[in-house]
PDB file of N, CA and C in Angstrom:
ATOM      1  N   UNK A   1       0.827  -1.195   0.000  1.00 56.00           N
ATOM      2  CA  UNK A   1       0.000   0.000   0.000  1.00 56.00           C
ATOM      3  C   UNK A   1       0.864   1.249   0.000  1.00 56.00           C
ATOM      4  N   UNK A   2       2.020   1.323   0.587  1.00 72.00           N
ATOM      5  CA  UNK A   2       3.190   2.193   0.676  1.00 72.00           C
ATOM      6  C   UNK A   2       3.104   2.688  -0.525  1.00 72.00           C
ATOM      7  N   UNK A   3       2.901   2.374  -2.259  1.00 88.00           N
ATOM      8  CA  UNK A   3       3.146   2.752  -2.987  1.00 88.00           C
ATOM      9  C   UNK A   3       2.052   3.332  -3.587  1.00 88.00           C
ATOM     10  N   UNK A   4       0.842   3.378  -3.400  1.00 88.00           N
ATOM     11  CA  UNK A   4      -0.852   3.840  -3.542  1.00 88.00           C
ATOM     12  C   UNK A   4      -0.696   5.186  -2.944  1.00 88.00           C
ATOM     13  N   UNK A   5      -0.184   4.863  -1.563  1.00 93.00           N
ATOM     14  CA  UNK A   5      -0.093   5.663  -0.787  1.00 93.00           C
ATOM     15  C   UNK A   5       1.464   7.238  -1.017  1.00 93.00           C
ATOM     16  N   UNK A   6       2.543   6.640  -1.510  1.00 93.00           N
ATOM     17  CA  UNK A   6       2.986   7.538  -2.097  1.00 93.00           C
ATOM     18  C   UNK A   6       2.549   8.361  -3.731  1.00 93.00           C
ATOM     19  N   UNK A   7       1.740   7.788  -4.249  1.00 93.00           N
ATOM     20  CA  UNK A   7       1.435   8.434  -5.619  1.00 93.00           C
ATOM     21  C   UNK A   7       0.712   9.259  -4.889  1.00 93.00           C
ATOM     22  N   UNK A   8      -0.385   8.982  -4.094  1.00 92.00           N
ATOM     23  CA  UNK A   8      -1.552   9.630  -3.685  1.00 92.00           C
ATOM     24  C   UNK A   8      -0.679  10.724  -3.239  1.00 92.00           C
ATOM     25  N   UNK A   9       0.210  11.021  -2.379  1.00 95.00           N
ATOM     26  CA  UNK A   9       1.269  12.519  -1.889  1.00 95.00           C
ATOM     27  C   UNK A   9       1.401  13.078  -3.105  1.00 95.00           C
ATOM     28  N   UNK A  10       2.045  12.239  -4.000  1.00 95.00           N
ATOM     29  CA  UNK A  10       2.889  12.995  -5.159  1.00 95.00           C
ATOM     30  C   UNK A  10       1.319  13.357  -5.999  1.00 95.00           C
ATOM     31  N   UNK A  11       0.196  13.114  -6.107  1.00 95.00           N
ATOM     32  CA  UNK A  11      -0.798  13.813  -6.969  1.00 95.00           C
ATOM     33  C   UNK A  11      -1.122  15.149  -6.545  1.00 95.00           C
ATOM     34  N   UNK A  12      -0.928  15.836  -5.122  1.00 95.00           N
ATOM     35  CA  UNK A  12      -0.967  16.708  -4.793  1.00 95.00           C
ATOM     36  C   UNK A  12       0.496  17.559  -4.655  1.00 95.00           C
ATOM     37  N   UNK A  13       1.500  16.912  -5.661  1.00 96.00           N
ATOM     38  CA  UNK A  13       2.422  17.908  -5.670  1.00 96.00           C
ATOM     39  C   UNK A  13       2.642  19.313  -6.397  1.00 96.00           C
ATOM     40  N   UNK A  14       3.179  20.350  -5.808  1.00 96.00           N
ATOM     41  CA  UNK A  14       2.944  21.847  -6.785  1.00 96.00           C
ATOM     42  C   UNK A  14       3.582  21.818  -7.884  1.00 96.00           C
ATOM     43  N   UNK A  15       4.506  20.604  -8.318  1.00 97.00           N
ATOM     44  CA  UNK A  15       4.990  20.246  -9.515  1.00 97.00           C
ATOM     45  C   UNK A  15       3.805  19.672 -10.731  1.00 97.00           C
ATOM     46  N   UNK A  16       3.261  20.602 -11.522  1.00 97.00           N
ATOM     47  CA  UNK A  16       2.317  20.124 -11.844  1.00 97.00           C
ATOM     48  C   UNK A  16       2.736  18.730 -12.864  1.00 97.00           C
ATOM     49  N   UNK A  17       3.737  18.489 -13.412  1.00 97.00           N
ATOM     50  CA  UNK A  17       4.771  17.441 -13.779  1.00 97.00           C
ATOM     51  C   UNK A  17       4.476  16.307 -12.842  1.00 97.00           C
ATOM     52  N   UNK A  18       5.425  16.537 -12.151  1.00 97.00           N
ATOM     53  CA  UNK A  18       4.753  15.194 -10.753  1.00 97.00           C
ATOM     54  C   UNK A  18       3.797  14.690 -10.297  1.00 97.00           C
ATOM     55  N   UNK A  19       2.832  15.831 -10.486  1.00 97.00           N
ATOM     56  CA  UNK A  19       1.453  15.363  -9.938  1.00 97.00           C
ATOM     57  C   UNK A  19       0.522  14.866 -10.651  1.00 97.00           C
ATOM     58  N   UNK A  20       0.846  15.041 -12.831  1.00 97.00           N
ATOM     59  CA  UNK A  20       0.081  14.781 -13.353  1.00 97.00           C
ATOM     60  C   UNK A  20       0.511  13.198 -14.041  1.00 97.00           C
ATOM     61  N   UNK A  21       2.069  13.255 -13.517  1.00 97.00           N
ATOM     62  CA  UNK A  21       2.474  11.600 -13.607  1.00 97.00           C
ATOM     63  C   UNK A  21       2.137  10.854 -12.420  1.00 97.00           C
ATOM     64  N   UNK A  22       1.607  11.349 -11.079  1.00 96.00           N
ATOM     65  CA  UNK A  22       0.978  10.032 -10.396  1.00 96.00           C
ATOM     66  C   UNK A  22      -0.155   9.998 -10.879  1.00 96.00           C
ATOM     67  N   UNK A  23      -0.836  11.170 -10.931  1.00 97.00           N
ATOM     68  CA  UNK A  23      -2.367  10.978 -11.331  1.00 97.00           C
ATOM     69  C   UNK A  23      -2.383   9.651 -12.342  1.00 97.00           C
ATOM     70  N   UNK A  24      -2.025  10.048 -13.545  1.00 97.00           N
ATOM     71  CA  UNK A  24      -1.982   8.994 -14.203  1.00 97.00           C
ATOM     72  C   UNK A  24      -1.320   7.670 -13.884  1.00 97.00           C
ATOM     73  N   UNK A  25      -0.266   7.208 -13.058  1.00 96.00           N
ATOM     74  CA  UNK A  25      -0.209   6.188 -12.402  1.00 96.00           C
ATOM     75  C   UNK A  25      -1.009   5.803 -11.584  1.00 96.00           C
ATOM     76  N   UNK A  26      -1.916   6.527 -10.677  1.00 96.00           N
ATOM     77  CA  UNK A  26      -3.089   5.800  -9.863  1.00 96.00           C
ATOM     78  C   UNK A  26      -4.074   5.534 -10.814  1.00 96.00           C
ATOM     79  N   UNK A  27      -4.481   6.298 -11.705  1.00 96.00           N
ATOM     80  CA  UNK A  27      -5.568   5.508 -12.912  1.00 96.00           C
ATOM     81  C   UNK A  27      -5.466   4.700 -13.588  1.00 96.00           C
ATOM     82  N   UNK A  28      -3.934   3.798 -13.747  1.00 96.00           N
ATOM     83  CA  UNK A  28      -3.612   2.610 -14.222  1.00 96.00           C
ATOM     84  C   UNK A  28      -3.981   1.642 -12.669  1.00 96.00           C
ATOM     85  N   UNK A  29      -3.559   2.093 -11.781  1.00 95.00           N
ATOM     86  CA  UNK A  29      -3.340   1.367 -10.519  1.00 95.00           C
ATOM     87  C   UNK A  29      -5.094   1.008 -10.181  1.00 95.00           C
ATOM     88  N   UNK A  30      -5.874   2.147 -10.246  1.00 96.00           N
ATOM     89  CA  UNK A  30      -7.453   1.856 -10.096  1.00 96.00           C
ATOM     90  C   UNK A  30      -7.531   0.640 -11.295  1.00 96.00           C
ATOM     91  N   UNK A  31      -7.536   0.912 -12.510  1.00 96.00           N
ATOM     92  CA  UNK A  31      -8.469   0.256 -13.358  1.00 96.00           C
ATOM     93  C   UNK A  31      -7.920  -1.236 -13.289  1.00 96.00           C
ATOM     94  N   UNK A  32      -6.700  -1.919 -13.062  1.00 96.00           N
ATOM     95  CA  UNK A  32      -5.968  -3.140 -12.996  1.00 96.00           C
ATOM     96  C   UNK A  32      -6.873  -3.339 -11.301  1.00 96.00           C
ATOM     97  N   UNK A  33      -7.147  -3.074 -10.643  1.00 97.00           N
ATOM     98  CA  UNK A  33      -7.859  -3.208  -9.435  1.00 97.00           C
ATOM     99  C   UNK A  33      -9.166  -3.622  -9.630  1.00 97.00           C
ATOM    100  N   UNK A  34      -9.901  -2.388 -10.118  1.00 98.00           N
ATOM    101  CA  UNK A  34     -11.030  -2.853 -10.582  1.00 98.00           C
ATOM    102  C   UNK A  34     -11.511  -4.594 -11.630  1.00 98.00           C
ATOM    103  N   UNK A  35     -10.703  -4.446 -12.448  1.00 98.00           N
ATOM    104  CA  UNK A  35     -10.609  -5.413 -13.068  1.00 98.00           C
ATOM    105  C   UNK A  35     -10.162  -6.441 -12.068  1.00 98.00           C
ATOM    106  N   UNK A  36      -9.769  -6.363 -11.522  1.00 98.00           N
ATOM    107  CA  UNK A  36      -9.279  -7.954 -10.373  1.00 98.00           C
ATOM    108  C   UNK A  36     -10.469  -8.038  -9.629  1.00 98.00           C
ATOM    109  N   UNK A  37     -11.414  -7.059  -9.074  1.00 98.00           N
ATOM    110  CA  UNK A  37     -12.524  -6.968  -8.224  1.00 98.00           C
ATOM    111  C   UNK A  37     -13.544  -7.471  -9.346  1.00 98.00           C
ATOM    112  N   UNK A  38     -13.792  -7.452 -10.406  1.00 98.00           N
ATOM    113  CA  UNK A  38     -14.619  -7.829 -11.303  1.00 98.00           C
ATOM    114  C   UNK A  38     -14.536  -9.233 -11.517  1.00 98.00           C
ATOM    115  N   UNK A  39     -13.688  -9.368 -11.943  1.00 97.00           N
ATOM    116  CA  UNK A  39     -13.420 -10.886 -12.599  1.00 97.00           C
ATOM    117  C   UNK A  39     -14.125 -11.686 -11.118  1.00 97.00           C
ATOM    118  N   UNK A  40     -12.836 -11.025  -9.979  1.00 98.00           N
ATOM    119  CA  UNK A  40     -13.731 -11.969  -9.052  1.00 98.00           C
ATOM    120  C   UNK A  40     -15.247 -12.455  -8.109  1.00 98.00           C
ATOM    121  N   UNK A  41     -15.655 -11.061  -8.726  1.00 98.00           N
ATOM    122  CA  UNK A  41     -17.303 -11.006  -8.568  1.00 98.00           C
ATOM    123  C   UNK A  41     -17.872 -12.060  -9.388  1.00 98.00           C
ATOM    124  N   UNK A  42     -17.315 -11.874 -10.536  1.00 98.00           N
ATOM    125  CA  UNK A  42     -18.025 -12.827 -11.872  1.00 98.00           C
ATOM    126  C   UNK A  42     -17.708 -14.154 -11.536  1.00 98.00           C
ATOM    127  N   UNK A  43     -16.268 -14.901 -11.044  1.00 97.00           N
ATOM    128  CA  UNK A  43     -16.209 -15.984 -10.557  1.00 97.00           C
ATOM    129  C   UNK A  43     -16.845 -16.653  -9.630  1.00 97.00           C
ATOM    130  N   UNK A  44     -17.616 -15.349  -8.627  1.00 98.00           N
ATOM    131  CA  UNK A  44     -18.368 -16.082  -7.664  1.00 98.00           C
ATOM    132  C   UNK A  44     -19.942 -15.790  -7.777  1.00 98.00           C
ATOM    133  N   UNK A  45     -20.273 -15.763  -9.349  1.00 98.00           N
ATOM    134  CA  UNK A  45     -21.401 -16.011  -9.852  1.00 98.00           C
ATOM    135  C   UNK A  45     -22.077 -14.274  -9.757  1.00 98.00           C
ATOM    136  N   UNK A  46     -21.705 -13.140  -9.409  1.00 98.00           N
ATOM    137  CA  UNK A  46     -22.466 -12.144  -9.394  1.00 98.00           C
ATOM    138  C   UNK A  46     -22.569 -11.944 -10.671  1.00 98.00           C
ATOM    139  N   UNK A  47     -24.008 -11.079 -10.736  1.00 97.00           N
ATOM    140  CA  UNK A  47     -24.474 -10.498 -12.171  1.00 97.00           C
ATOM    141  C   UNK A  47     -23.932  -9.422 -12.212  1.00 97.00           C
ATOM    142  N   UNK A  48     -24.115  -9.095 -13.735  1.00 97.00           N
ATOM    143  CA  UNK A  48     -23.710  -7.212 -14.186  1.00 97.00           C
ATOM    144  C   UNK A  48     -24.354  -6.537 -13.339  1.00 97.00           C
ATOM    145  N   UNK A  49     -25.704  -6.449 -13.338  1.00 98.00           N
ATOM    146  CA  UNK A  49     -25.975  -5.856 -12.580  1.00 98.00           C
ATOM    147  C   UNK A  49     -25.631  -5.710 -11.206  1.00 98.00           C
ATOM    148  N   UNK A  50     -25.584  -6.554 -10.229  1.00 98.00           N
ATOM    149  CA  UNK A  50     -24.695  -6.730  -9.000  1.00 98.00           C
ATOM    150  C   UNK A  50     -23.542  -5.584  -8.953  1.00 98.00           C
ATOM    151  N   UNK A  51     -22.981  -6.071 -10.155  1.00 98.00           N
ATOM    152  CA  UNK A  51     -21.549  -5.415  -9.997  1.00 98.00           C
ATOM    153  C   UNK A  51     -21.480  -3.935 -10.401  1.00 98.00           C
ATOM    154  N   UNK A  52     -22.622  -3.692 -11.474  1.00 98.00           N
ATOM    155  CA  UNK A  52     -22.790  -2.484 -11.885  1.00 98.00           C
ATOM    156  C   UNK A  52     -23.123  -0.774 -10.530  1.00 98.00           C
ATOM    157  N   UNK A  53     -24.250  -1.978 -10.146  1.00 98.00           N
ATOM    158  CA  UNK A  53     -24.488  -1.236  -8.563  1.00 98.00           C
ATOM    159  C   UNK A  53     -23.307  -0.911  -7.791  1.00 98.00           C
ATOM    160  N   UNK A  54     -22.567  -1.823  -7.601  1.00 98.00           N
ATOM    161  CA  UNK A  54     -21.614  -1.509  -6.506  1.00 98.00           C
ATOM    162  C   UNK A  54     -20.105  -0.445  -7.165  1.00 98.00           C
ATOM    163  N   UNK A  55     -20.526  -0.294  -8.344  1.00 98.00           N
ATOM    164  CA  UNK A  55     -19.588   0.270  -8.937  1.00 98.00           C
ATOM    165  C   UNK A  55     -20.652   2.329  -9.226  1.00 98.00           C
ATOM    166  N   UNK A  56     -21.245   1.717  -8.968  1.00 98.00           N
ATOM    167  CA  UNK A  56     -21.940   2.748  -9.227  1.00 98.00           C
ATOM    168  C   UNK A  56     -22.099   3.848 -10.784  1.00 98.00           C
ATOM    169  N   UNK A  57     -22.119   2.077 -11.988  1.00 98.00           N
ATOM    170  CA  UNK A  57     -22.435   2.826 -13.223  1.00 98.00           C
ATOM    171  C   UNK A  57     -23.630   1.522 -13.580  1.00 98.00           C
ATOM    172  N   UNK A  58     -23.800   1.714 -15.112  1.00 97.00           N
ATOM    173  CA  UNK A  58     -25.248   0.988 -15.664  1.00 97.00           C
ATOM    174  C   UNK A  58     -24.967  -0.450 -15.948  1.00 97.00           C
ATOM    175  N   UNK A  59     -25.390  -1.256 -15.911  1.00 97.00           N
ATOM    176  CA  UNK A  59     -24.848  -2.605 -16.085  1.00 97.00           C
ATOM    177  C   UNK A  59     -24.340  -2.951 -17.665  1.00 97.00           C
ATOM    178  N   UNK A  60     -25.099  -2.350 -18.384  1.00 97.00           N
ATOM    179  CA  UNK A  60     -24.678  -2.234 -19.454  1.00 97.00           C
ATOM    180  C   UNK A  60     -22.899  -1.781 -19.762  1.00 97.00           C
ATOM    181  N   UNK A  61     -22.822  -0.753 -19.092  1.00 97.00           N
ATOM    182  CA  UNK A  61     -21.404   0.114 -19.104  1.00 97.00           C
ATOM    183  C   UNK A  61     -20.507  -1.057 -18.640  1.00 97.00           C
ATOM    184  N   UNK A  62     -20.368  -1.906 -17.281  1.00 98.00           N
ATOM    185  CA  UNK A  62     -19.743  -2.807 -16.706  1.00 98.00           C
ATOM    186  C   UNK A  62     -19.358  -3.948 -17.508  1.00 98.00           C
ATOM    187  N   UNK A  63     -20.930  -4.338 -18.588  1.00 96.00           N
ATOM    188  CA  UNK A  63     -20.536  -5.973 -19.624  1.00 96.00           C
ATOM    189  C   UNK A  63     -19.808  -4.999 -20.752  1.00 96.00           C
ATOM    190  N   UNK A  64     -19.885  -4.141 -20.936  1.00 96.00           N
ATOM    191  CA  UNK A  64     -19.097  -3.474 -22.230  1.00 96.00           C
ATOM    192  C   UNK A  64     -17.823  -3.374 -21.814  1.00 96.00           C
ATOM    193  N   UNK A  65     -17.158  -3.420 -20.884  1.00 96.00           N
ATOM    194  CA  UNK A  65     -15.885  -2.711 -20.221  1.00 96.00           C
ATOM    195  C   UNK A  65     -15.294  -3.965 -20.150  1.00 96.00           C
ATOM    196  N   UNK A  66     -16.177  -5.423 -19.051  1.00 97.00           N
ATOM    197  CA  UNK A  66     -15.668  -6.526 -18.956  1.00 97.00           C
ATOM    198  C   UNK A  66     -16.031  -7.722 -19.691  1.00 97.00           C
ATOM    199  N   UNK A  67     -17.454  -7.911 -20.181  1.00 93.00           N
ATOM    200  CA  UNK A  67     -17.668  -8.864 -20.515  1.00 93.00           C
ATOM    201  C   UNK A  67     -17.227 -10.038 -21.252  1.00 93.00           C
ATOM    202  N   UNK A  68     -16.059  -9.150 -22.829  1.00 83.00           N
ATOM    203  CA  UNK A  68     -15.315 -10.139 -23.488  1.00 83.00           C
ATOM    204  C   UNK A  68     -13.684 -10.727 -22.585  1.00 83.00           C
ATOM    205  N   UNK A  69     -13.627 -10.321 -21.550  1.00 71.00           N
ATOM    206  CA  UNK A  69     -12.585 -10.979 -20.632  1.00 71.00           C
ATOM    207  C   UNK A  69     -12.734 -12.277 -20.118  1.00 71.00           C
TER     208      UNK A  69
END
């Protein structure tokens, strides 16, 4: 977590350089997350919808994003 946790410092750095290269390293770091939280919803039988809810978009949006995985 040490390293979540240092991007997250460096996104608020006054280097706008620095801060706009963690940003974009935590939005690789979210979406490889998400995707691990998905798959394993789907392995333990949850629906799109299920997952859509807890993600808080349309279920539709969720099978478009994951479904061919």
């Amino acid at each position: 977590m040490t390293d979540a946790t240092d991007l997250a410092q460096r996104a608020g750095d006054r280097d706008p350089r620095v801060g706009l290269r963690a940003v974009a390293a935590l939005r690789r770091l979210l979406e490889q997350l998400e995707a691990v939280q998905v798959r394993g919803a789907r392995n333990q039988g949850w629906a799109w919808q299920e997952i859509a809810a807890e993600l808080g978009v349309s279920r539709q949006a969720v099978h478009k994003k994951y479904g061919r995985q």
